[in-house]
mmCIF file of C-alpha atoms in Angstrom:
data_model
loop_
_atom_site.group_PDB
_atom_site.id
_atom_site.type_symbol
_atom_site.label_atom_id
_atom_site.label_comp_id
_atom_site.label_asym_id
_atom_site.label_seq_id
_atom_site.Cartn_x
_atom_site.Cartn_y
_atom_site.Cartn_z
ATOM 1 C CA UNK N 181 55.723 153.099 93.315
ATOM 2 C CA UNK N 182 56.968 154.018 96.888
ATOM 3 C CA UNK N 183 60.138 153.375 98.292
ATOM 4 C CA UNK N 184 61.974 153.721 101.713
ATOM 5 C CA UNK N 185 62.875 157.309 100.555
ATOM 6 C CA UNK N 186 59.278 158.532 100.149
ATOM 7 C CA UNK N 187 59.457 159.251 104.559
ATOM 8 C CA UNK N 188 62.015 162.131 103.447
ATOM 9 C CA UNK N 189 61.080 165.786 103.336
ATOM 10 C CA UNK N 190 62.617 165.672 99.278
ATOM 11 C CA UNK N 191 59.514 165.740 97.224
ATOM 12 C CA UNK N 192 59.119 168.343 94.585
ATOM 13 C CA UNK N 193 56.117 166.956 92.643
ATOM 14 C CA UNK N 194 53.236 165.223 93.967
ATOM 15 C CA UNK N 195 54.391 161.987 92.750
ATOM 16 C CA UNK N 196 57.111 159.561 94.844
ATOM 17 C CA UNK N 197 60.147 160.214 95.195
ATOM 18 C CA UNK N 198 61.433 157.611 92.779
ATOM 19 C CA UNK N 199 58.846 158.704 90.359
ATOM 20 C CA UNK N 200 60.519 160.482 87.053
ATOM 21 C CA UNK N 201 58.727 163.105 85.082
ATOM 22 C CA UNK N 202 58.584 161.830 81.737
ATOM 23 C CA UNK N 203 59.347 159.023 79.774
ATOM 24 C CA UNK N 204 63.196 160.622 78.995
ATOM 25 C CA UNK N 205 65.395 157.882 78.714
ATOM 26 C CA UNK N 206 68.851 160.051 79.106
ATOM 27 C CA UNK N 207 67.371 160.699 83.104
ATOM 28 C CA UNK N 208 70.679 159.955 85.377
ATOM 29 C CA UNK N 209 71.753 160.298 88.260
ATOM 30 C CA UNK N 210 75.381 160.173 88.887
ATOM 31 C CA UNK N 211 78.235 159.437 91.179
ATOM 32 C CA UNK N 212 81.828 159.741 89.762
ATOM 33 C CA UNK N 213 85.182 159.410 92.380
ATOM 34 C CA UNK N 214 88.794 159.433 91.787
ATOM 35 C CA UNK N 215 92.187 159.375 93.655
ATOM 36 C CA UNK N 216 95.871 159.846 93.242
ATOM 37 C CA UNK N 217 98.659 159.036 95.254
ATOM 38 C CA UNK N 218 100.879 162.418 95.522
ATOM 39 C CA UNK N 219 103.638 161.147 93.630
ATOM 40 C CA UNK N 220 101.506 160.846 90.693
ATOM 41 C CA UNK N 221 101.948 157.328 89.681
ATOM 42 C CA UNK N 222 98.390 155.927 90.470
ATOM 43 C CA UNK N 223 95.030 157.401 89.525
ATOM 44 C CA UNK N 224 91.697 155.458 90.988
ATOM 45 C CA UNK N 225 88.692 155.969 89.445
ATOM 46 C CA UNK N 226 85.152 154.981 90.012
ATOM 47 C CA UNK N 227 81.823 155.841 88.868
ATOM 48 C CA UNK N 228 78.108 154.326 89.322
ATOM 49 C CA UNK N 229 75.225 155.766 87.454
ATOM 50 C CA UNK N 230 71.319 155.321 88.400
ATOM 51 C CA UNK N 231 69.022 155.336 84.910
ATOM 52 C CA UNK N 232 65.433 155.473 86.279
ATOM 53 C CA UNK N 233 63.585 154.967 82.727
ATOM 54 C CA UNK N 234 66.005 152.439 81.719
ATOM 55 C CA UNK N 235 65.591 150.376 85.005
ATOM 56 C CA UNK N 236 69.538 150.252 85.192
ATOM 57 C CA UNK N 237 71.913 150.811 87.318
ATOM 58 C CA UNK N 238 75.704 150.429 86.222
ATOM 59 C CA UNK N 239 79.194 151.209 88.128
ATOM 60 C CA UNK N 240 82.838 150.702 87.014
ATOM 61 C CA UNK N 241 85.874 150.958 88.938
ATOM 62 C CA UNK N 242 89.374 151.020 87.467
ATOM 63 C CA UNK N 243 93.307 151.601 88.174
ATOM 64 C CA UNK N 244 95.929 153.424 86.054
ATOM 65 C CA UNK N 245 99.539 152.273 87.120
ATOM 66 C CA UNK N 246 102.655 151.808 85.336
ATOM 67 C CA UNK N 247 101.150 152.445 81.687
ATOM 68 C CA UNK N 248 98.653 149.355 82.622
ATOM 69 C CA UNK N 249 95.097 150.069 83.241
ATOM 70 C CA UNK N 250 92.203 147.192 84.357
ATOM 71 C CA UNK N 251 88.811 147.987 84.725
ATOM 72 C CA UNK N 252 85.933 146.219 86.375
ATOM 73 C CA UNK N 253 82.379 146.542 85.469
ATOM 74 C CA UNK N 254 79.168 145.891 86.495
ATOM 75 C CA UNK N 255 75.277 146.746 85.281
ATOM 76 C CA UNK N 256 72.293 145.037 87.137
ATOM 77 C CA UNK N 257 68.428 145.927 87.328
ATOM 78 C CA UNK N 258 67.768 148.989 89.391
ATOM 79 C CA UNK N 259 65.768 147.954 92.829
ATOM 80 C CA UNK N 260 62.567 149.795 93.751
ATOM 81 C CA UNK N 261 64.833 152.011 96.704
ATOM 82 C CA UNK N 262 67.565 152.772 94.174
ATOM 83 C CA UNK N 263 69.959 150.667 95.954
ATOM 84 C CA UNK N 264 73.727 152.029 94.676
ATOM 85 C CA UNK N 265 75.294 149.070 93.733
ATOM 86 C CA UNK N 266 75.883 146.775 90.483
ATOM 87 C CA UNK N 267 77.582 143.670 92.015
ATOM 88 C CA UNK N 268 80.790 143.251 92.318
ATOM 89 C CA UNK N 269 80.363 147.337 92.558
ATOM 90 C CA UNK N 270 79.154 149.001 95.754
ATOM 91 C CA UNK N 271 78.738 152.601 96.810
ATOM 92 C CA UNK N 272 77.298 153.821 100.899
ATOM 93 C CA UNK N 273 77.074 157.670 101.672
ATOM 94 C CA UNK N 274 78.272 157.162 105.272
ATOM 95 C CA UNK N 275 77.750 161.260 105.777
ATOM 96 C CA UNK N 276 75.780 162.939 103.474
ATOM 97 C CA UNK N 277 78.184 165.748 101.661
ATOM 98 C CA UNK N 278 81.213 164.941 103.188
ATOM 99 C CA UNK N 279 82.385 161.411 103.927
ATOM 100 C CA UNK N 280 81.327 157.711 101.077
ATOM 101 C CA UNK N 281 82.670 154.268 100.865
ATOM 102 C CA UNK N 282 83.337 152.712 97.999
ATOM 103 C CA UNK N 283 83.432 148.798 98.037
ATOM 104 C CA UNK N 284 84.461 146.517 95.206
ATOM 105 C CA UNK N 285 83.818 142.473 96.056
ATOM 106 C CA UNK N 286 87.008 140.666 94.511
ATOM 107 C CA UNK N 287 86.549 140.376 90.601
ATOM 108 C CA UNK N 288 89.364 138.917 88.232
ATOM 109 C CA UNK N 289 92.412 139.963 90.783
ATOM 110 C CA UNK N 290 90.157 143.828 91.666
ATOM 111 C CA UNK N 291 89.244 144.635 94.851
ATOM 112 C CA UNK N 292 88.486 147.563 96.927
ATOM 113 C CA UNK N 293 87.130 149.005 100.048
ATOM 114 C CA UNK N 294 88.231 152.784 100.211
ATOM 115 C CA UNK N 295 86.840 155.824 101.935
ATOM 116 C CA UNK N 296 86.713 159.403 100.836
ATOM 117 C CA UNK N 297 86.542 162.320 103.129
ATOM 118 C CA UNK N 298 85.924 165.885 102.239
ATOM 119 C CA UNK N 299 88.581 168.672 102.513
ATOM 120 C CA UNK N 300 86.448 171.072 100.839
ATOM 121 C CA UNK N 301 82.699 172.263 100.818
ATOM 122 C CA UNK N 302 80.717 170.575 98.134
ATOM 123 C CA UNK N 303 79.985 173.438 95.778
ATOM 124 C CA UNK N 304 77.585 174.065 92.809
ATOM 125 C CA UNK N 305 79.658 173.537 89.397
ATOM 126 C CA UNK N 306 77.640 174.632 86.465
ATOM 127 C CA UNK N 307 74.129 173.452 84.453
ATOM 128 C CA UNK N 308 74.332 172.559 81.354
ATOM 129 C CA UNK N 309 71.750 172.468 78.200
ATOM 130 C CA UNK N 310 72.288 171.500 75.116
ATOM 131 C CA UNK N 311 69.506 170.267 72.111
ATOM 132 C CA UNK N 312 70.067 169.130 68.628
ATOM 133 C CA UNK N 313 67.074 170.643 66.636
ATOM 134 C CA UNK N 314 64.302 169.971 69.010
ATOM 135 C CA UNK N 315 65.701 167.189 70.724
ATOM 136 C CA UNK N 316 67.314 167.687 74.151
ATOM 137 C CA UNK N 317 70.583 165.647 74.838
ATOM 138 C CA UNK N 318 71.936 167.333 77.795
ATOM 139 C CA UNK N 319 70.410 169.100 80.667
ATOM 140 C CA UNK N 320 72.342 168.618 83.774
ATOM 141 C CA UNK N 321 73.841 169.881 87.137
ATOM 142 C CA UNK N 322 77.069 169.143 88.783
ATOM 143 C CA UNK N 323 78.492 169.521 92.153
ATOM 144 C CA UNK N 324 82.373 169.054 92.802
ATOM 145 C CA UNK N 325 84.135 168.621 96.254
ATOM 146 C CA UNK N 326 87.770 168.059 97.299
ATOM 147 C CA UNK N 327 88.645 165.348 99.788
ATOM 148 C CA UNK N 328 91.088 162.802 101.159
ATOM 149 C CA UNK N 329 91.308 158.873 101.014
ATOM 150 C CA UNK N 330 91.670 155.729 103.495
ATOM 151 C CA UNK N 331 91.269 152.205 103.043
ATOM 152 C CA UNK N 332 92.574 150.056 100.614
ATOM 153 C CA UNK N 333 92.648 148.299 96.787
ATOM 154 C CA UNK N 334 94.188 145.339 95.483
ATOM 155 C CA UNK N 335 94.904 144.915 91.467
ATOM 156 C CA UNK N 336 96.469 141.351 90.093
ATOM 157 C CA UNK N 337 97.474 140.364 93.756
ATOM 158 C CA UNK N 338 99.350 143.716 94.626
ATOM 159 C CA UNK N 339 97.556 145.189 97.350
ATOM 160 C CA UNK N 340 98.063 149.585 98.283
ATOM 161 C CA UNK N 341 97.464 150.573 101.452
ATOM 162 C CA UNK N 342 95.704 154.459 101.284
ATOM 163 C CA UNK N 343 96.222 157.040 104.099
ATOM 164 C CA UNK N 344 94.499 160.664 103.722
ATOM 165 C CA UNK N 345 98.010 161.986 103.755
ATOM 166 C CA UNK N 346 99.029 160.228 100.700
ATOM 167 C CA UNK N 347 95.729 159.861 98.652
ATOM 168 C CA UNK N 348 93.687 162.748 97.632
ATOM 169 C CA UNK N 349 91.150 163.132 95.541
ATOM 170 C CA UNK N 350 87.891 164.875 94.496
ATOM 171 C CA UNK N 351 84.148 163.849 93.666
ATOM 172 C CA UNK N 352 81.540 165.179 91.600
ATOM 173 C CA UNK N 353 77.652 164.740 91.446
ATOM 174 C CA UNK N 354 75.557 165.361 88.033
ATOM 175 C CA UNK N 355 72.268 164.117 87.417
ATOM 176 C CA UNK N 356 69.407 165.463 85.213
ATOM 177 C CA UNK N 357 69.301 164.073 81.144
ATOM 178 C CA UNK N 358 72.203 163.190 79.267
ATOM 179 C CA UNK N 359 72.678 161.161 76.018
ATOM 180 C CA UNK N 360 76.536 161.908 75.111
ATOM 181 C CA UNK N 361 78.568 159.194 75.671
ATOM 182 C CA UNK N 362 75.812 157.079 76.313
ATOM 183 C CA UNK N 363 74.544 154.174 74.880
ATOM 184 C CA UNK N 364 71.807 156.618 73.313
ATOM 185 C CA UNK N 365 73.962 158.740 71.535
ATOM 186 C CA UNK N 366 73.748 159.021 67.961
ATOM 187 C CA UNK N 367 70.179 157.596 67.914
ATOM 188 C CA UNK N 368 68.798 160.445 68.801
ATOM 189 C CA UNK N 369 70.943 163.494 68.216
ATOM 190 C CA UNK N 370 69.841 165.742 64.819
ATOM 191 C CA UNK N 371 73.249 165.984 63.987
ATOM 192 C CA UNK N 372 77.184 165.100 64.989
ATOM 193 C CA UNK N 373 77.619 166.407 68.551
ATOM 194 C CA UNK N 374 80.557 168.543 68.282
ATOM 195 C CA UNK N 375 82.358 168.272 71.790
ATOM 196 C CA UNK N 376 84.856 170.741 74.151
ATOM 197 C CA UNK N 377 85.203 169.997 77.529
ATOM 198 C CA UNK N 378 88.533 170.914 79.657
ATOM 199 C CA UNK N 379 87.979 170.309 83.703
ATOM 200 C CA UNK N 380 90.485 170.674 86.700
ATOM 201 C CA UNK N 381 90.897 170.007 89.974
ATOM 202 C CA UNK N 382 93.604 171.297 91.734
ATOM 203 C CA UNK N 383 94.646 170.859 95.221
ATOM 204 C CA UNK N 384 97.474 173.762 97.127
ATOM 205 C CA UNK N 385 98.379 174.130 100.236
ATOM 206 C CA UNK N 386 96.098 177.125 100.954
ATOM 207 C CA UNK N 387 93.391 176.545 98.801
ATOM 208 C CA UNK N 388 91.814 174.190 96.069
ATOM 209 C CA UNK N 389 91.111 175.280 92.575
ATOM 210 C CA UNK N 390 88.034 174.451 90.259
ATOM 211 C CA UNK N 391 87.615 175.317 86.454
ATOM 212 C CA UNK N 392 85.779 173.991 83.991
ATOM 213 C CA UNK N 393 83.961 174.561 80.612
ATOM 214 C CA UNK N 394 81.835 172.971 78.123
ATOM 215 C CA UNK N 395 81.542 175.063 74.495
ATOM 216 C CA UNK N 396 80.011 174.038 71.448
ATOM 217 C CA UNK N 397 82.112 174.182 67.850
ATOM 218 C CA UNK N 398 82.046 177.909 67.492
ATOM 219 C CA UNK N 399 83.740 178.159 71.214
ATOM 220 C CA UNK N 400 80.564 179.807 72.879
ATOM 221 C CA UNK N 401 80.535 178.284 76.522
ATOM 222 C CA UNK N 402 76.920 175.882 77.425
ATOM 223 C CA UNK N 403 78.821 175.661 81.231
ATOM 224 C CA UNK N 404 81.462 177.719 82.656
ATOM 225 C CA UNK N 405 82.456 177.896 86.389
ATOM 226 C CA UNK N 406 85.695 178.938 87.878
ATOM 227 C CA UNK N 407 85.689 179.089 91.826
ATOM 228 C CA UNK N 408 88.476 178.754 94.775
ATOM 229 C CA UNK N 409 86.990 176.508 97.603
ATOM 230 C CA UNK N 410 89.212 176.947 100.934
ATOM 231 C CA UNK N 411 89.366 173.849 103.213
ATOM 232 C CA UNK N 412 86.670 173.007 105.859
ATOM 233 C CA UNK N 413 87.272 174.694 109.360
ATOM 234 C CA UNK N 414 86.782 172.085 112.312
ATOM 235 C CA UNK N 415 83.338 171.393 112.334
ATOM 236 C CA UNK N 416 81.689 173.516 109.560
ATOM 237 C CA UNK N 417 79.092 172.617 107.578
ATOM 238 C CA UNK N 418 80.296 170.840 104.005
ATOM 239 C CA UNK N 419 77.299 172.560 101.815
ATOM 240 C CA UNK N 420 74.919 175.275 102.459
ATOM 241 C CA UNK N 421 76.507 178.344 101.763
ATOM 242 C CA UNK N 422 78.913 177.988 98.146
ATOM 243 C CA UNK N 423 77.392 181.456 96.914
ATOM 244 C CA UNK N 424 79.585 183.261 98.956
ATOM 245 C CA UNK N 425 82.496 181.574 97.918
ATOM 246 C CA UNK N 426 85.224 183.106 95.041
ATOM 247 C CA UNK N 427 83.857 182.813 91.836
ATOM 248 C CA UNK N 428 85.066 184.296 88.122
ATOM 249 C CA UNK N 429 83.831 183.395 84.629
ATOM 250 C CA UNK N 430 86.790 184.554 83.561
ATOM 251 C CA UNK N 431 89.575 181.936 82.212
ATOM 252 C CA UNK N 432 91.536 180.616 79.480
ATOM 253 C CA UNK N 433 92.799 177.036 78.960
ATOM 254 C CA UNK N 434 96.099 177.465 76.460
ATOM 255 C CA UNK N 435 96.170 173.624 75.591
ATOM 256 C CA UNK N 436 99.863 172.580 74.084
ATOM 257 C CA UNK N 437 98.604 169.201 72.610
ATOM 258 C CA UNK N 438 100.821 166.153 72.166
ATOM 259 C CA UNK N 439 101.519 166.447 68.426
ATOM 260 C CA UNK N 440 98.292 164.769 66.141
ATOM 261 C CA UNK N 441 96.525 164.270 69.109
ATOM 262 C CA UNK N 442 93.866 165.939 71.035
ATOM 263 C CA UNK N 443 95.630 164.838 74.238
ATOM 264 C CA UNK N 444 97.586 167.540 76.228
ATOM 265 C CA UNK N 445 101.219 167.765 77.422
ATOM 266 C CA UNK N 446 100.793 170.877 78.567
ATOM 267 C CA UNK N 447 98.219 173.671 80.122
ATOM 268 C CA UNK N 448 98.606 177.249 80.846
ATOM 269 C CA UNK N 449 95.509 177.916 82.383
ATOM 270 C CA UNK N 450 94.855 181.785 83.433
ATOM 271 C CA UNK N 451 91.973 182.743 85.649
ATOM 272 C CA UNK N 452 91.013 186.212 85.685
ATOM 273 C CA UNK N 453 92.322 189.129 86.910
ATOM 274 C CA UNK N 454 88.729 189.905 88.220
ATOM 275 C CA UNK N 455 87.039 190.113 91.246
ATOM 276 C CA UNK N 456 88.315 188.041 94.102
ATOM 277 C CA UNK N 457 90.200 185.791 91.805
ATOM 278 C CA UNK N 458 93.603 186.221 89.956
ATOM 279 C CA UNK N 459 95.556 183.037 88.961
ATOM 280 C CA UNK N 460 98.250 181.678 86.583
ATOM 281 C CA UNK N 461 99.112 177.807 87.082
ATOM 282 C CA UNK N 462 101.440 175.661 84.578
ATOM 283 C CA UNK N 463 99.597 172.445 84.752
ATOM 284 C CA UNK N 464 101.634 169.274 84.109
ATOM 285 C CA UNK N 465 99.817 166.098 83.173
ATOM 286 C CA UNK N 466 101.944 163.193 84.769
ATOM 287 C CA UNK N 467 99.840 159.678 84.195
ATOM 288 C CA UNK N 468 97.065 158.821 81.352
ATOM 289 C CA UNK N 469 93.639 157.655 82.358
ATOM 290 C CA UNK N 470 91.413 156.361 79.598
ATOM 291 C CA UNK N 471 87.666 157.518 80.401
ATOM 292 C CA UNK N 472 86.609 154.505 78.779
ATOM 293 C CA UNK N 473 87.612 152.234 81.454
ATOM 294 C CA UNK N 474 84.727 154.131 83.433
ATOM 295 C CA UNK N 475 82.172 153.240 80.885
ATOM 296 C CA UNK N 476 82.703 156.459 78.638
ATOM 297 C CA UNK N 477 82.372 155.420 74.950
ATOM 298 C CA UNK N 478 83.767 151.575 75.870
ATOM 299 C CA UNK N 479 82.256 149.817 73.405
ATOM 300 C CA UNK N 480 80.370 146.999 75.636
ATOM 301 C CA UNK N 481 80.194 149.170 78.910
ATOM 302 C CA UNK N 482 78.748 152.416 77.959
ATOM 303 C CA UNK N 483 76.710 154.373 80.543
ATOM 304 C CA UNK N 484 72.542 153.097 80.240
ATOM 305 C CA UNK N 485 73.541 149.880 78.311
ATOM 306 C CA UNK N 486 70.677 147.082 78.623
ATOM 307 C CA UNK N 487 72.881 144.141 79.407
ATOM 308 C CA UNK N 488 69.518 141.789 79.497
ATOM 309 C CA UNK N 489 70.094 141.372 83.491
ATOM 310 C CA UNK N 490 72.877 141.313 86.036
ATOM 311 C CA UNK N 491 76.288 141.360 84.746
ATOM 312 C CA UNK N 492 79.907 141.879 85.597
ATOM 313 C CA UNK N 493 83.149 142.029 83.715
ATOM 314 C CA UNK N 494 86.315 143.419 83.070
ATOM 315 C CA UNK N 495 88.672 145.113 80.774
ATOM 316 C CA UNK N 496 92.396 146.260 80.679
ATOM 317 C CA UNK N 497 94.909 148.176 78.609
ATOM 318 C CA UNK N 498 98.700 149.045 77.827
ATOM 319 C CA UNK N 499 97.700 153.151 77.719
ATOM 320 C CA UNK N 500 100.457 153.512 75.446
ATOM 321 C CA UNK N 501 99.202 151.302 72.853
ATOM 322 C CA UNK N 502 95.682 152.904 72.909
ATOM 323 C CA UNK N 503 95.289 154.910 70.265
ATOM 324 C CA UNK N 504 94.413 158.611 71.399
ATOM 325 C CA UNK N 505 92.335 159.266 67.985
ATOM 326 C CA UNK N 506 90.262 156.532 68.274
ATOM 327 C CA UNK N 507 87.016 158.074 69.893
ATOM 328 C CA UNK N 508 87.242 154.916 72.884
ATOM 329 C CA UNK N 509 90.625 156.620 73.740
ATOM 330 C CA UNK N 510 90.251 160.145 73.383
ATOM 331 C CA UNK N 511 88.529 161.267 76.499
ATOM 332 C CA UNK N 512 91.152 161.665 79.242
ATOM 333 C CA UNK N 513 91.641 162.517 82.291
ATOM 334 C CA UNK N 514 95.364 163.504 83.619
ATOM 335 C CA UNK N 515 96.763 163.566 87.279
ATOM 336 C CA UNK N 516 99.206 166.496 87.539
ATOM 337 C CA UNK N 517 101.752 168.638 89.009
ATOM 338 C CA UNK N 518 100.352 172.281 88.988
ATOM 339 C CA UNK N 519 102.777 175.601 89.611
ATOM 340 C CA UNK N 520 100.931 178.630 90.243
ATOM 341 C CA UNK N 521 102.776 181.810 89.473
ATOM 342 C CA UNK N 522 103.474 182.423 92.870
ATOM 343 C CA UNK N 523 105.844 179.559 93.228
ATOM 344 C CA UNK N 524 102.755 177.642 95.098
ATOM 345 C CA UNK N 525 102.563 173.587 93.720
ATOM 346 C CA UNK N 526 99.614 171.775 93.628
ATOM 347 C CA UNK N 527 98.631 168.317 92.521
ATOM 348 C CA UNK N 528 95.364 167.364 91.246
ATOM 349 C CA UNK N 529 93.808 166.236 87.655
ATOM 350 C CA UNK N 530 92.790 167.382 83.928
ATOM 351 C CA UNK N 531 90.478 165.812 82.178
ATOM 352 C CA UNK N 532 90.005 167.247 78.556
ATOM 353 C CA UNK N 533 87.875 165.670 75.453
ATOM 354 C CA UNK N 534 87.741 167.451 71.960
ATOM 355 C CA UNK N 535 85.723 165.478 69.765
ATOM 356 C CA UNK N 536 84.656 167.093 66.147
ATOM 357 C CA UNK N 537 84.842 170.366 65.068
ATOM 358 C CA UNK N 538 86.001 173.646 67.509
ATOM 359 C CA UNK N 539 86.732 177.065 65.954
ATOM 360 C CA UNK N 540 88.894 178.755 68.751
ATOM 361 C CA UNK N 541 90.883 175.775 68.609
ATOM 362 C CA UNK N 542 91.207 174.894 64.748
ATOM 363 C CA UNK N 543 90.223 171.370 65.465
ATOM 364 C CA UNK N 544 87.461 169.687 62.287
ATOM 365 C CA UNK N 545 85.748 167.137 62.568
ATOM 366 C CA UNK N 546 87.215 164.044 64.088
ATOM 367 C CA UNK N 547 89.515 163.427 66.911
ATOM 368 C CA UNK N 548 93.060 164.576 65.391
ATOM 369 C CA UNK N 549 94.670 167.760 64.782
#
């Protein structure tokens, strides 16, 4: 079927452009946004996923503040263009790689219209594979990018003004296949999917720092990227050239987790010594954000869910009274003050989840210690 983006130079099969190859129903294609104030007492997060053989699109935005966090939700049929938006959820790429607007239409006291603008170039994470037995339930590529925030978002009648000197934040991109912590998952994995993902984004003065790694139970890595992304010169070019940025495969998360949890109260994260890249940073998570109120193993909302139509909805929490071992809770992402061992602070986020077993760790199966 063709679409308005089928008069684009994009086509890499002789099929349209909205065309999948394959009947896979884990094809995605992501967008996933968040944003901190930089005293570390709000994060924003918002995400909106495009599931081709599911004929679904779905997007979530939510606010952690104060130990509360509410959520709003929304999954509607995907239109023939691929339109970005599950009403009361709305996403525009104003500037390709560098500058989106994210718009949430008033739902049960949420609302939103906020803009992000890069700092940084939008660079190349890491691809990722994994199967169980002969079935594939991951194969995906990311792409991160550091940037400010403007605009505005109102929770339960308090409304926050955003200025880019105030709010920062990052983005990522992933699309490809992907069945874990989807709706999917489970139905057609082999086995148990043993999971160990740590990620962060940290934002200096002089630079911006990106690490992250996915390993399977015995601790060998399936994605592994560790790069330093300086901030854009006036009027260079946000993507084009990330190979010749800093780059190591070299790093350690030391995780100090809160005790019979697999949430962390502290990080020592090393990077390095080789090549162009040499770091030590104390990472310091300040404010809990439950992945779940972005769809991640929620147990109505997950990512690819056949709601039967257009839907919206909501959902809120007291994060202290979540339970961190229940697999809803234990995916989490953490704004934080960072110290590198130069004296330099940063601010940015973790986001960890260790679910089953993971040998370098000593964690079995489950989500405790």
């Amino acid at each position: 079927m063709l679409s308005k983006w089928d008069d684009y130079p994009i086509h890499q099969a002789p099929l349209p452009a909205t065309t999948t190859i394959g009947a896979d129903a884990g094809r995605y294609n992501r967008h996933w946004m968040a944003m901190h104030d930089k005293d570390l007492t709000t994060q924003v997060g918002f995400g909106l996923s495009v599931h081709p053989n599911r004929g679904i699109v779905d997007a979530s935005f939510s606010v952690s503040r104060e130990g509360k966090q509410k959520s709003v939700f929304g999954s509607a049929p995907l239109t023939v263009d691929f339109d970005m938006e599950a009403p009361p959820l709305h996403l525009e790429v104003v500037e390709p790689g560098r500058v989106l607007r994210v718009i949430v239409d008033e739902y049960d006291g949420v609302a939103a219209d906020l803009t992000f603008t890069a700092v940084t170039k939008h660079v190349e994470d890491s691809r990722m594979r994994r199967d169980s037995g002969h079935t594939l339930i991951s194969e995906r590529l990311r792409t991160v990018q550091f940037g400010e925030w403007s605009g505005w978002f109102e929770v339960d009648g308090v409304r926050t003004e955003c200025s880019p000197d105030q709010w920062w934040g990052f983005r990522d991109r992933s699309w490809g296949s992907r069945t874990t912590g989807t709706v999917s998952e489970g139905k057609d994995s082999k086995t148990k999917s043993a999971i160990y993902f740590a990620w962060t984004l940290l934002r200096f003065d002089d630079e911006c720092l990106l690490v992250a790694v996915n390993e399977n139970a015995k601790g060998v890595s399936e994605a592994r990227t560790g790069v330093v992304l300086p901030f854009l010169a006036e009027g260079e070019k946000a993507y084009g050239d990330d190979e010749n940025l800093p780059r190591s495969d070299v790093f350690h998360f030391d995780i100090d987790y809160v005790p019979g949890t697999r949430r962390a109260r502290e990080v020592e994260l090393t990077v390095g010594p080789r090549g162009e890249i040499s770091r030590q940073v104390t990472i310091e998570p300040k404010n809990d954000f439950l992945m779940q109120g972005l769809g991640y193993y929620h147990p109505k909302w997950k990512h690819g869910t056949d709601h039967g139509g257009a839907v919206s909805g909501s959902d809120s929490w007291a994060v202290a009274d979540a339970d961190p071992t229940q697999i809803e809770n234990v995916h989490a992402q953490q704004i934080c003050r960072a110290t590198r061992s130069d004296g330099a602070v940063g601010y940015g986020l973790f986001e960890h989840v260790a679910i089953g077993p993971h040998l370098p760790t000593g964690f079995g199966e489950g989500t405790t210690t």
